[in-house]
C-alpha atoms as one frame of an Amber mdcrd trajectory, in Angstrom:
protein
 -10.462  83.837 -66.440 -11.098  80.348 -65.097 -14.571  79.012 -64.351 -13.980
  76.024 -62.100 -16.845  73.534 -61.901 -19.646  75.773 -63.107 -19.894  75.106
 -66.834 -23.472  74.926 -68.055 -24.495  75.752 -71.633 -27.589  77.710 -70.625
 -26.663  81.114 -69.121 -29.774  81.221 -66.953 -28.857  77.891 -65.340 -25.294
  78.991 -64.701 -26.573  82.250 -63.281 -29.029  80.564 -60.933 -26.374  78.185
 -59.633 -23.965  81.004 -58.916 -26.741  83.086 -57.363 -27.527  80.226 -55.012
 -23.901  80.242 -53.922 -23.123  83.930 -53.864 -25.223  86.759 -55.313 -22.258
  89.117 -55.508 -20.067  86.549 -57.254 -22.734  85.916 -59.892 -23.258  89.610
 -60.602 -19.541  90.301 -60.889 -18.855  87.210 -62.988 -21.555  87.700 -65.608
 -21.128  91.467 -65.520 -17.460  90.996 -66.399 -18.386  88.744 -69.323 -20.749
  91.362 -70.713 -18.079  94.055 -70.445 -15.590  91.812 -72.234 -18.057  91.203
 -75.068 -18.403  94.956 -75.540 -14.672  95.673 -75.281 -13.512  94.495 -78.695
 -10.787  92.474 -76.979 -10.123  88.829 -77.727 -10.655  86.857 -74.525 -11.582
  83.427 -73.228 -12.920  81.691 -70.138 -11.230  78.413 -69.233 -13.689  75.669
 -68.257 -11.910  72.920 -66.351 -14.379  71.000 -64.207 -13.348  70.193 -60.634
  -9.800  70.796 -59.478  -8.232  67.385 -58.924  -6.057  68.710 -56.115  -9.060
  68.894 -53.789  -8.973  65.090 -53.637  -5.255  64.856 -52.910  -3.278  65.150
 -49.696  -2.185  68.541 -48.264   1.378  68.052 -49.513   0.229  67.745 -53.135
   1.146  70.879 -55.062  -0.260  73.539 -55.260  -1.329  72.741 -51.682  -5.032
  73.500 -52.079  -7.000  73.379 -48.861  -9.007  70.140 -49.141 -12.684  70.630
 -49.982 -14.307  67.273 -49.399 -17.347  66.661 -51.561 -18.790  63.401 -52.846
 -15.689  61.379 -51.915 -13.805  61.597 -48.614 -10.711  59.575 -49.469  -9.030
  60.141 -46.118 -11.969  58.761 -44.125 -13.027  56.179 -46.744 -16.602  57.467
 -47.058 -18.519  58.670 -50.129 -21.796  60.549 -50.582 -22.496  60.221 -54.296
 -24.950  62.572 -56.078 -27.604  60.671 -58.018 -26.650  57.137 -58.985 -23.008
  58.021 -59.560 -23.121  57.249 -63.281 -22.873  60.817 -64.634 -19.473  61.737
 -66.104 -17.458  64.364 -64.247 -14.294  66.201 -65.289 -11.343  66.476 -62.907
  -8.362  68.665 -63.851  -5.061  69.214 -62.052  -4.265  72.910 -61.596  -0.717
  72.516 -62.960  -2.170  70.946 -66.117  -4.628  73.818 -66.488  -1.684  76.220
 -66.246   0.105  74.352 -69.063  -2.966  74.689 -71.290  -3.280  78.396 -70.474
   0.353  79.025 -71.429   0.035  76.974 -74.629  -3.192  78.788 -75.533  -1.273
  82.061 -75.724   0.223  80.839 -79.001  -3.092  79.863 -80.582  -4.200  81.935
 -83.537  -7.700  82.506 -82.188  -9.550  82.169 -78.880 -13.173  81.157 -78.447
 -15.208  82.678 -75.607 -15.010  79.336 -73.841 -11.860  77.195 -73.749 -12.466
  73.705 -72.369  -9.689  71.810 -70.614 -10.370  68.147 -69.837  -8.080  66.529
 -67.304  -9.751  63.181 -66.687 -13.356  62.152 -67.318 -14.941  59.490 -65.162
 -17.982  58.919 -62.971 -18.022  59.173 -59.195 -18.639  55.416 -59.098 -15.442
  54.868 -61.074 -13.618  57.337 -58.826 -14.673  55.357 -55.731 -13.351  52.112
 -57.237  -9.969  53.734 -57.924  -9.885  55.301 -54.452 -10.616  51.939 -52.837
  -7.806  50.345 -54.835  -5.396  53.081 -53.750  -6.384  52.853 -50.071  -6.552
  49.073 -50.136  -9.977  48.799 -48.488 -13.699  49.281 -49.111 -15.412  52.647
 -48.651 -18.747  53.305 -46.962 -20.806  54.577 -49.914 -24.100  56.522 -49.777
 -26.197  57.824 -52.692 -28.183  61.085 -52.629 -31.243  60.960 -54.882 -32.476
  63.844 -57.028 -35.142  64.889 -54.510 -32.478  65.201 -51.822 -30.200  67.234
 -54.084 -33.043  69.570 -55.069 -33.383  70.430 -51.367 -29.652  71.281 -51.386
 -28.978  68.408 -48.998 -26.119  65.937 -49.277 -24.727  63.113 -47.197 -22.485
  64.731 -44.610 -18.988  63.295 -44.814 -16.445  63.403 -41.964 -14.267  65.822
 -43.911 -17.101  68.351 -44.360 -17.085  69.621 -40.794 -13.637  71.151 -41.096
 -14.604  73.375 -44.041 -18.105  74.701 -43.264 -16.611  77.995 -42.085 -14.995
  78.495 -45.507 -17.721  77.075 -47.747 -21.509  77.352 -47.284 -23.152  74.065
 -46.378 -26.372  74.603 -48.349 -25.019  74.801 -51.934 -22.388  72.105 -51.468
 -23.940  69.747 -54.018 -23.380  72.144 -56.939 -19.655  71.326 -57.148 -20.161
  69.005 -60.096 -19.339  69.535 -63.739 -18.664  67.662 -66.949 -16.595  69.445
 -69.582 -17.093  68.198 -73.168 -13.949  66.934 -74.891 -15.265  67.775 -78.376
 -13.776  71.118 -79.381 -11.653  71.290 -76.229  -8.089  72.553 -76.002  -7.087
  68.912 -75.554  -7.931  68.380 -79.231  -6.015  71.483 -80.302  -3.036  70.765
 -78.023  -2.745  66.951 -78.062   0.877  66.986 -76.859  -0.279  68.008 -73.366
  -1.061  64.939 -71.236  -3.011  65.763 -68.046  -2.669  63.920 -64.745  -5.347
  61.255 -64.303  -7.412  60.531 -61.209  -5.769  57.119 -60.853  -2.280  58.628
 -61.020  -3.190  61.222 -58.392  -4.741  58.654 -56.041  -1.752  56.340 -56.293
   0.629  59.241 -55.762  -1.206  60.624 -52.729  -3.053  57.737 -51.103  -1.352
  54.470 -52.034  -0.813  52.447 -48.836  -1.944  55.351 -46.650
């Protein structure tokens, strides 16, 4: 099981966030965890932060449909939550798959298995995106009061996805996965794709 983006230590916080997005999803998700705990099986949930592929171009494998949040690299606009200084984890799906396969050979699984692709702030991400595109971005910051109202700066790329993703809870797609105790420490031979590498691969000179 993979829990993209929503990785909060307090169950009630995680539950509320998922409820805000989809009541049915929250009930099924946490209901499944309770059943697993009662099953006697050994299991794990992979926590991986935000999928890095959402920030790439459509031809970047595995060809995820772009979900533009915080940074619209194509249109060179950013709507940063808070002051942009909070660390965020971005993980490439192919790297997550490598960790999942490698984890099959581990002697023991914890309930939560953290996979850290690349840790950096949205401010740092913008700097790298500007370097890749070769020009400055228009950058906006959404303060805490704005985020608490479930409002974010609307980016040009948002309009194309509102039919697939609710507008109101858009700001919850943020997560930082701790490196301490992560699978990265147990499987140091696996080297994930970085944000800078992805941006240069997808957006350099675009």
